[in-house]
Amino acid sequence: MERSAHATFWSRKLEGFGRGWYKFSRNPLSIIGLIAVLLVSFLATFAPFVAPYPKHAGVFVNFAEASQPPSLRHLFGTDVVGRDILSRIFFGFRFSLMLGVVVLTLVVPPGVILGLTAGYFKGTWIDTVIMRITDIFVAVPPLILALAICSVLSPNIFHAMIAVSLMWWPWYTRLVYGLSSSLRNEFFVQAAEVTGASRLHILFKEILPNCLSPIFTKMSLDMGWVILIGASLSFVGLGVQPPKPGLGTMVADGRIYMPDQWWITVFPAFAIMLVVLGFNLLGDGLRDLFAVEEV
Amino acid sequence: MIAPLLEIKNLHVGFDIYGGHLKVLDGVTFAVGKGAKVGLVGETGCGKTTTMKSVMRILPIPPGRLTEGEIFFKESDLLRVNLKKVRGVKGKGISMIFQDPTAALNPVFTIGRQLMDVVKYSKGAGENQAKDTIKDRAINALKDVSMPDPERIMENYPIQLSGGMRQRVCIAMALVTGSELLIADEPTTSLDVTIQDQVLRLLGNLVEEKRNSTILITHSLGIVREWTDRVYVMYAGSMVEAAPTKGLFSNPLHPYTQGLMKAVPKLTGEGIAEGVPGRIPNYLNPPSGCRFHPRCPHVMRICEQERPPFFNAGSDHQVACFLYKE
Amino acid sequence: MRLGVFLLKRLLHSIFVLLGLSILIFIIARVMPGDPARLALGPRAPEWAVQRVRESMYLDKPLYAQYYYWLKDALHGDFGESLVTRRDVATDIKEFLPATMELVLFSGVIMAVFGILLGAISARYSNTWIDNVVRIGSYAGVVTPSFVFAVLFLLIFGYVLHILPSIGRISSGVARPPVITGLITIDGLFTGHFAAVLDALKHLIMPGVALALGGMSQEARITRSSMSDNLRKDYIAAERAQGIPERVINLKYLLKPSLIPTVSILGLDFAALLANAFLVELIFNWPGMSRYGINGMLRKDLNAIIAVIMVMGLVFIVVNILVDLIVAFLDPRIRLGAERSK
């Protein structure tokens, strides 16, 4: 008896997963996105093992092979001090992904909790305080404030993470606020209230689970945007600092050697596009997946 | 015999979804004569709206898919001629009243704008009517549906009206086109019970007055009985019985129709209505043979193996059930 | 009247947001480790000079007093002295803001017009090759940072093809029109300096398009998806069923409701333009406020940083109010809803 209930539970999970995968895989773009994300994650994680010249990630000089165009030896060419661009891109992925993961880890929990609270207490002073504060934070594009924060602290990747995180939480608060302020009027929430469930229970066990799909979708899309902002910060010189290989830093550094040594700039630029595209396609796939079935 | 105004032959429509193909319409055959008032009844989900959306060519494709069948309107095949021409034909010939008037009115235009455009492109109206004539006709159309203060309503947006008023606007729009065939898809289900009857009566009177052919889609037998002169009963994607209204109510033949009749609560107070046990089948793997056989009290061996064709059972009364195989 | 109330509400809210923003940025600027005055003047400056700067910025007072003095001055249009250019920050901004506005407005127009156009075409010809080209193109546009576009354009059109000027607002040989708005193209049109207008437009194309492509792609995607969503709405089916010609449905009944989401996100897209202008101005050596701001940031010019951010916030707020007005004009549900709740 026990066992069969267990079995149906898992077969239902499996059925749900199968249904989800079917929907997701119907769109080839989602699959491309998934592959791009997996590929980039793999390359970033195992960069020291898969990069052809792992030593080139840091301070390394070999003028004998400086400014080589793409060849079999250096697929994406070398930069002006002879470092392999491909290897540096792999390590660049590390910084990008690290930035994305750290920022989202820092941002999502407080953003979501504030949004839940403000939405549940909609119309009270709690709502007013929280939401007016988010108004202030979104009054200037995140990149600009992040630039300012990075500049007053000393520029490095760690401060870039803090800066972007400070600017990013209000978007989760706003998203969850919208969801939870409408969910709190649903019958299942009111039923829980009537039966005397605690506020914590209502917020986290009744409302939160119903907000998860949009949150996950936004997280996937945001990985792309956070990485893009990180690359922008690095591009201006306020993010990853040389000799560390930030993707934005590499694009900026190569700029002065245009157009003759185009590969120094162009390949890292493509690498940024690949990461952002991957997370975007994946996020769109997830959004379609979670969207309410039309038929 | 003269050709009917609208004729649907053996229509198959499905939807592609996870795990396969939903066979929603499984050979729908249906005809509406000139000036006829036809009712189409069946449980929710039996394919009534899908059938009508196919006629209007407004089915979402994909995931919808028309796999087989023909639809003739005034002898032109709506599925074969190209879409632009169809819409021309329809505009001049078929109009439709939707289930939900809130969704059927464009939220960002005033009632007047929408109605005047319908008038402007309606049958019999030259493309270059004077603006005043158009406006007058639109206001008259609102008066026809007993709308109070039509001049003010013209300036209003849909959200400023109540549900009943919105549906009257939709009725006005459908009628002002001067179409020969009017499809009313459960025109009162989304309205408050208190005004359902009012709207229905209004629609009935107007149809009587304008002599349109009408298809009324509903799951309410009471409305059908009062309203129509011929009824089609639909079950799980195909027609199971077709008869003149009187004949159907005095002598329901198909076990499903009989079940439906019993499901109507009676004023005599003989307790709870019986209804039809079971549910509409799964369209992914519909039952073999007659789709009704798992719920049928008179099921026979043949019902599981073969699809019943229409058998003649009396004057103009057809039924798709092996019980009536001579 | 209704509009008046709406504007008043928005105005009060904007003042609140700007005040909040000033506090936020002030705190950020002042928590910086080290002594901003010393940083600005360099390690070799004499102590008395550093002390003077400290006093001028009230750095010797507690934080709330610093803020109070700063706010008092700012309300009089005095943002202090730039520690880098050694001029009034307000003067600097007056000089650099028009260049940024010209770039961003030019970009904004390209973004909105072509974005909506492409989206509409894509929806109209959905699932044909035209649609596929637009969709793939807009995906590429959305994920490509504008600084990458800028660098690539510079490479292709500036260095390889030599068909467009690659730096600055206007060629050195061309006479500048007299300053009215500070926007060379507008001033030139008013005063008849058409050579200057043409030259300025040439200079605008590369940075303007590089800046616009991201938002444009976003607008195209939103327009396409809202149009194809609305295409499935019952009211479109009803309009078709009632015999309104396809042309009228597309251009009128489908377009107007579909523009609502498109216009609603214009504000966000405009924010992205402002932000990316920071990078694009740097690349094209565009003498605008963003470049001024970035240089200020790289050199810790606090007064300049605060002022630039406040001005950006102000511009963004004005744009958002405009966007809200357009949306309210397009969508009676919002207009009438506001009236009802009043």
CSV table of N, CA and C in Angstrom, one decimal, chain C residues 224-325:
chain,number,residue,atom,x,y,z
C,224,ARG,N,5.9,41.9,-31.9
C,224,ARG,CA,5.5,40.7,-32.6
C,224,ARG,C,4.7,39.8,-31.6
C,225,SER,N,5.2,39.6,-30.4
C,225,SER,CA,4.4,38.7,-29.6
C,225,SER,C,3.1,39.3,-29.1
C,226,SER,N,3.0,40.6,-28.9
C,226,SER,CA,1.7,41.1,-28.5
C,226,SER,C,0.8,41.1,-29.7
C,227,MET,N,1.3,41.3,-30.9
C,227,MET,CA,0.4,41.2,-32.0
C,227,MET,C,-0.1,39.8,-32.2
C,228,SER,N,0.8,38.8,-32.1
C,228,SER,CA,0.3,37.5,-32.4
C,228,SER,C,-0.5,37.0,-31.3
C,229,ASP,N,-0.3,37.5,-30.0
C,229,ASP,CA,-1.3,37.1,-29.0
C,229,ASP,C,-2.6,37.7,-29.3
C,230,ASN,N,-2.6,39.0,-29.6
C,230,ASN,CA,-3.9,39.6,-29.8
C,230,ASN,C,-4.6,39.0,-31.1
C,231,LEU,N,-3.9,38.5,-32.0
C,231,LEU,CA,-4.4,38.0,-33.2
C,231,LEU,C,-5.3,36.8,-32.8
C,232,ARG,N,-5.1,36.2,-31.7
C,232,ARG,CA,-5.9,35.0,-31.3
C,232,ARG,C,-7.0,35.4,-30.4
C,233,LYS,N,-7.1,36.7,-30.1
C,233,LYS,CA,-8.2,37.2,-29.2
C,233,LYS,C,-9.5,37.0,-29.9
C,234,ASP,N,-10.6,36.9,-29.0
C,234,ASP,CA,-11.9,36.7,-29.6
C,234,ASP,C,-12.3,38.0,-30.3
C,235,TYR,N,-11.9,39.2,-29.9
C,235,TYR,CA,-12.4,40.4,-30.5
C,235,TYR,C,-11.9,40.5,-32.0
C,236,ILE,N,-10.7,39.9,-32.2
C,236,ILE,CA,-10.2,39.9,-33.6
C,236,ILE,C,-11.1,38.9,-34.4
C,237,ALA,N,-11.3,37.7,-33.8
C,237,ALA,CA,-12.2,36.8,-34.5
C,237,ALA,C,-13.6,37.4,-34.7
C,238,ALA,N,-14.1,38.1,-33.7
C,238,ALA,CA,-15.4,38.8,-33.9
C,238,ALA,C,-15.4,39.8,-35.0
C,239,GLU,N,-14.3,40.6,-35.0
C,239,GLU,CA,-14.3,41.6,-36.1
C,239,GLU,C,-14.2,41.0,-37.5
C,240,ARG,N,-13.4,39.9,-37.5
C,240,ARG,CA,-13.4,39.2,-38.8
C,240,ARG,C,-14.7,38.6,-39.1
C,241,ALA,N,-15.3,38.0,-38.1
C,241,ALA,CA,-16.6,37.4,-38.3
C,241,ALA,C,-17.7,38.4,-38.7
C,242,GLN,N,-17.6,39.6,-38.3
C,242,GLN,CA,-18.5,40.6,-38.6
C,242,GLN,C,-18.2,41.3,-40.0
C,243,GLY,N,-17.1,40.8,-40.6
C,243,GLY,CA,-16.8,41.2,-42.0
C,243,GLY,C,-16.0,42.4,-42.2
C,244,ILE,N,-15.3,42.8,-41.1
C,244,ILE,CA,-14.4,44.0,-41.3
C,244,ILE,C,-13.2,43.5,-42.1
C,245,PRO,N,-12.8,44.3,-43.1
C,245,PRO,CA,-11.7,43.8,-43.9
C,245,PRO,C,-10.4,43.6,-43.2
C,246,GLU,N,-9.6,42.7,-43.6
C,246,GLU,CA,-8.3,42.3,-43.0
C,246,GLU,C,-7.4,43.5,-42.8
C,247,ARG,N,-7.4,44.4,-43.8
C,247,ARG,CA,-6.5,45.6,-43.8
C,247,ARG,C,-6.9,46.5,-42.6
C,248,VAL,N,-8.2,46.7,-42.4
C,248,VAL,CA,-8.6,47.6,-41.4
C,248,VAL,C,-8.3,46.9,-40.0
C,249,ILE,N,-8.5,45.6,-39.9
C,249,ILE,CA,-8.3,44.9,-38.7
C,249,ILE,C,-6.8,45.1,-38.3
C,250,ASN,N,-5.9,44.8,-39.3
C,250,ASN,CA,-4.5,44.9,-39.0
C,250,ASN,C,-4.0,46.2,-38.6
C,251,LEU,N,-4.4,47.3,-39.3
C,251,LEU,CA,-3.9,48.6,-39.1
C,251,LEU,C,-4.6,49.3,-38.0
C,252,LYS,N,-5.7,48.9,-37.6
C,252,LYS,CA,-6.5,49.6,-36.6
C,252,LYS,C,-6.7,48.8,-35.3
C,253,TYR,N,-7.5,47.7,-35.5
C,253,TYR,CA,-8.0,47.0,-34.4
C,253,TYR,C,-6.9,46.1,-33.8
C,254,LEU,N,-6.0,45.7,-34.5
C,254,LEU,CA,-4.9,44.9,-34.0
C,254,LEU,C,-3.7,45.7,-33.5
C,255,LEU,N,-3.4,46.8,-34.2
C,255,LEU,CA,-2.3,47.6,-33.9
C,255,LEU,C,-2.4,48.3,-32.6
C,256,LYS,N,-3.5,49.0,-32.4
C,256,LYS,CA,-3.6,49.8,-31.2
C,256,LYS,C,-3.5,49.0,-29.9
C,257,PRO,N,-4.2,48.0,-29.7
C,257,PRO,CA,-4.0,47.2,-28.4
C,257,PRO,C,-2.6,46.6,-28.3
C,258,SER,N,-2.1,46.3,-29.5
C,258,SER,CA,-0.8,45.6,-29.5
C,258,SER,C,0.4,46.6,-29.1
C,259,LEU,N,0.1,47.9,-29.4
C,259,LEU,CA,1.2,48.9,-29.1
C,259,LEU,C,1.3,49.1,-27.6
C,260,ILE,N,0.3,48.7,-26.8
C,260,ILE,CA,0.3,49.1,-25.4
C,260,ILE,C,1.5,48.4,-24.7
C,261,PRO,N,1.7,47.1,-24.8
C,261,PRO,CA,3.0,46.6,-24.2
C,261,PRO,C,4.2,47.2,-24.8
C,262,THR,N,4.2,47.4,-26.1
C,262,THR,CA,5.4,48.0,-26.7
C,262,THR,C,5.8,49.3,-26.1
C,263,VAL,N,4.8,50.2,-26.0
C,263,VAL,CA,5.0,51.5,-25.5
C,263,VAL,C,5.4,51.4,-24.0
C,264,SER,N,4.7,50.5,-23.3
C,264,SER,CA,5.0,50.4,-21.8
C,264,SER,C,6.5,50.1,-21.6
C,265,ILE,N,7.1,49.2,-22.4
C,265,ILE,CA,8.5,48.9,-22.1
C,265,ILE,C,9.4,49.9,-22.8
C,266,LEU,N,8.9,50.9,-23.5
C,266,LEU,CA,9.8,51.9,-24.1
C,266,LEU,C,10.6,52.6,-23.0
C,267,GLY,N,9.9,52.8,-21.8
C,267,GLY,CA,10.6,53.5,-20.7
C,267,GLY,C,11.9,52.7,-20.3
C,268,LEU,N,11.7,51.4,-20.1
C,268,LEU,CA,12.8,50.5,-19.8
C,268,LEU,C,13.9,50.5,-20.9
C,269,ASP,N,13.4,50.5,-22.1
C,269,ASP,CA,14.4,50.5,-23.2
C,269,ASP,C,15.2,51.8,-23.2
C,270,PHE,N,14.5,52.8,-22.9
C,270,PHE,CA,15.1,54.1,-22.9
C,270,PHE,C,16.2,54.2,-21.8
C,271,ALA,N,15.9,53.5,-20.7
C,271,ALA,CA,16.8,53.4,-19.6
C,271,ALA,C,18.1,52.7,-20.1
C,272,ALA,N,17.9,51.6,-20.9
C,272,ALA,CA,19.0,50.9,-21.4
C,272,ALA,C,19.8,51.8,-22.3
C,273,LEU,N,19.1,52.6,-23.1
C,273,LEU,CA,19.8,53.6,-24.0
C,273,LEU,C,20.7,54.5,-23.1
C,274,LEU,N,20.2,55.1,-22.1
C,274,LEU,CA,20.9,56.0,-21.2
C,274,LEU,C,22.2,55.3,-20.7
C,275,ALA,N,21.9,54.0,-20.2
C,275,ALA,CA,23.0,53.3,-19.6
C,275,ALA,C,24.1,53.0,-20.6
C,276,ASN,N,23.7,52.5,-21.8
C,276,ASN,CA,24.7,52.1,-22.7
C,276,ASN,C,25.4,53.3,-23.4
C,277,ALA,N,24.7,54.4,-23.3
C,277,ALA,CA,25.4,55.6,-23.8
C,277,ALA,C,26.7,55.8,-23.1
C,278,PHE,N,26.8,55.4,-21.9
C,278,PHE,CA,28.0,55.5,-21.1
C,278,PHE,C,29.2,54.8,-21.9
C,279,LEU,N,28.9,53.7,-22.4
C,279,LEU,CA,30.0,52.9,-23.1
C,279,LEU,C,30.2,53.4,-24.5
C,280,VAL,N,29.0,53.7,-25.2
C,280,VAL,CA,29.1,54.1,-26.6
C,280,VAL,C,29.8,55.4,-26.8
C,281,GLU,N,29.5,56.4,-25.9
C,281,GLU,CA,30.1,57.7,-26.0
C,281,GLU,C,31.6,57.5,-25.8
C,282,LEU,N,32.0,56.6,-24.9
C,282,LEU,CA,33.4,56.4,-24.7
C,282,LEU,C,34.1,55.9,-26.0
C,283,ILE,N,33.4,55.0,-26.7
C,283,ILE,CA,34.0,54.4,-27.9
C,283,ILE,C,34.1,55.4,-29.0
C,284,PHE,N,33.0,56.2,-29.2
C,284,PHE,CA,33.0,57.1,-30.3
C,284,PHE,C,33.6,58.5,-29.9
C,285,ASN,N,34.1,58.6,-28.7
C,285,ASN,CA,34.7,59.8,-28.3
C,285,ASN,C,33.6,60.9,-28.4
C,286,TRP,N,32.4,60.6,-28.0
C,286,TRP,CA,31.3,61.5,-28.2
C,286,TRP,C,31.3,62.5,-27.0
C,287,PRO,N,31.4,63.8,-27.2
C,287,PRO,CA,31.6,64.7,-26.1
C,287,PRO,C,30.3,64.9,-25.3
C,288,GLY,N,29.8,63.8,-24.7
C,288,GLY,CA,28.5,63.9,-24.0
C,288,GLY,C,28.7,63.8,-22.5
C,289,MET,N,27.6,63.8,-21.8
C,289,MET,CA,27.6,63.7,-20.4
C,289,MET,C,28.1,62.3,-19.9
C,290,SER,N,27.7,61.3,-20.6
C,290,SER,CA,28.1,60.0,-20.2
C,290,SER,C,29.6,59.8,-20.2
C,291,ARG,N,30.2,60.3,-21.2
C,291,ARG,CA,31.7,60.2,-21.3
C,291,ARG,C,32.3,61.0,-20.1
C,292,TYR,N,31.7,62.2,-19.9
C,292,TYR,CA,32.1,63.0,-18.7
C,292,TYR,C,31.9,62.2,-17.4
C,293,GLY,N,30.8,61.5,-17.3
C,293,GLY,CA,30.5,60.8,-16.1
C,293,GLY,C,31.5,59.6,-15.9
C,294,ILE,N,31.8,58.9,-17.0
C,294,ILE,CA,32.7,57.8,-16.9
C,294,ILE,C,34.1,58.3,-16.5
C,295,ASN,N,34.5,59.3,-17.1
C,295,ASN,CA,35.8,59.9,-16.8
C,295,ASN,C,35.8,60.3,-15.3
C,296,GLY,N,34.7,60.9,-14.9
C,296,GLY,CA,34.6,61.3,-13.5
C,296,GLY,C,34.7,60.0,-12.6
C,297,MET,N,34.0,58.9,-13.0
C,297,MET,CA,34.0,57.7,-12.2
C,297,MET,C,35.4,57.1,-12.1
C,298,LEU,N,36.1,57.1,-13.3
C,298,LEU,CA,37.4,56.5,-13.3
C,298,LEU,C,38.4,57.3,-12.4
C,299,ARG,N,38.1,58.6,-12.2
C,299,ARG,CA,39.0,59.4,-11.5
C,299,ARG,C,38.4,59.9,-10.1
C,300,LYS,N,37.3,59.2,-9.7
C,300,LYS,CA,36.7,59.5,-8.4
C,300,LYS,C,36.3,60.9,-8.2
C,301,ASP,N,35.8,61.5,-9.3
C,301,ASP,CA,35.4,62.9,-9.2
C,301,ASP,C,33.9,62.9,-8.6
C,302,LEU,N,33.8,63.0,-7.3
C,302,LEU,CA,32.6,62.7,-6.6
C,302,LEU,C,31.5,63.7,-7.0
C,303,ASN,N,31.7,65.0,-7.0
C,303,ASN,CA,30.7,65.9,-7.4
C,303,ASN,C,30.1,65.6,-8.8
C,304,ALA,N,31.0,65.3,-9.7
C,304,ALA,CA,30.6,65.0,-11.0
C,304,ALA,C,29.7,63.8,-11.1
C,305,ILE,N,30.2,62.7,-10.3
C,305,ILE,CA,29.4,61.5,-10.4
C,305,ILE,C,28.0,61.7,-9.8
C,306,ILE,N,27.9,62.4,-8.7
C,306,ILE,CA,26.6,62.6,-8.1
C,306,ILE,C,25.7,63.4,-9.1
C,307,ALA,N,26.2,64.4,-9.6
C,307,ALA,CA,25.4,65.3,-10.5
C,307,ALA,C,25.0,64.5,-11.8
C,308,VAL,N,25.9,63.7,-12.4
C,308,VAL,CA,25.6,63.0,-13.6
C,308,VAL,C,24.4,62.0,-13.3
C,309,ILE,N,24.5,61.3,-12.1
C,309,ILE,CA,23.5,60.4,-11.8
C,309,ILE,C,22.2,61.0,-11.6
C,310,MET,N,22.2,62.2,-10.9
C,310,MET,CA,21.0,62.9,-10.6
C,310,MET,C,20.3,63.3,-11.9
C,311,VAL,N,21.1,63.8,-12.9
C,311,VAL,CA,20.6,64.3,-14.1
C,311,VAL,C,20.0,63.1,-14.9
C,312,MET,N,20.7,61.9,-14.9
C,312,MET,CA,20.2,60.7,-15.5
C,312,MET,C,18.8,60.3,-14.9
C,313,GLY,N,18.8,60.4,-13.6
C,313,GLY,CA,17.6,60.0,-12.9
C,313,GLY,C,16.4,60.9,-13.4
C,314,LEU,N,16.7,62.2,-13.5
C,314,LEU,CA,15.7,63.2,-13.9
C,314,LEU,C,15.2,62.9,-15.3
C,315,VAL,N,16.2,62.7,-16.2
C,315,VAL,CA,15.8,62.4,-17.6
C,315,VAL,C,14.9,61.2,-17.7
C,316,PHE,N,15.3,60.1,-16.9
C,316,PHE,CA,14.6,58.9,-16.9
C,316,PHE,C,13.2,59.1,-16.4
C,317,ILE,N,13.0,59.9,-15.3
C,317,ILE,CA,11.7,60.1,-14.8
C,317,ILE,C,10.8,60.8,-15.7
C,318,VAL,N,11.4,61.9,-16.4
C,318,VAL,CA,10.6,62.6,-17.4
C,318,VAL,C,10.1,61.6,-18.5
C,319,VAL,N,11.0,60.8,-19.0
C,319,VAL,CA,10.7,59.8,-20.0
C,319,VAL,C,9.6,58.9,-19.6
C,320,ASN,N,9.7,58.5,-18.3
C,320,ASN,CA,8.6,57.5,-17.8
C,320,ASN,C,7.3,58.2,-17.7
C,321,ILE,N,7.3,59.5,-17.3
C,321,ILE,CA,6.0,60.2,-17.3
C,321,ILE,C,5.4,60.2,-18.7
C,322,LEU,N,6.2,60.6,-19.6
C,322,LEU,CA,5.7,60.6,-21.0
C,322,LEU,C,5.2,59.3,-21.5
C,323,VAL,N,5.9,58.2,-21.2
C,323,VAL,CA,5.5,56.9,-21.5
C,323,VAL,C,4.1,56.6,-20.9
C,324,ASP,N,4.0,56.9,-19.6
C,324,ASP,CA,2.7,56.7,-18.9
C,324,ASP,C,1.6,57.4,-19.6
C,325,LEU,N,1.9,58.6,-20.0
C,325,LEU,CA,0.8,59.4,-20.7
C,325,LEU,C,0.4,58.8,-22.0
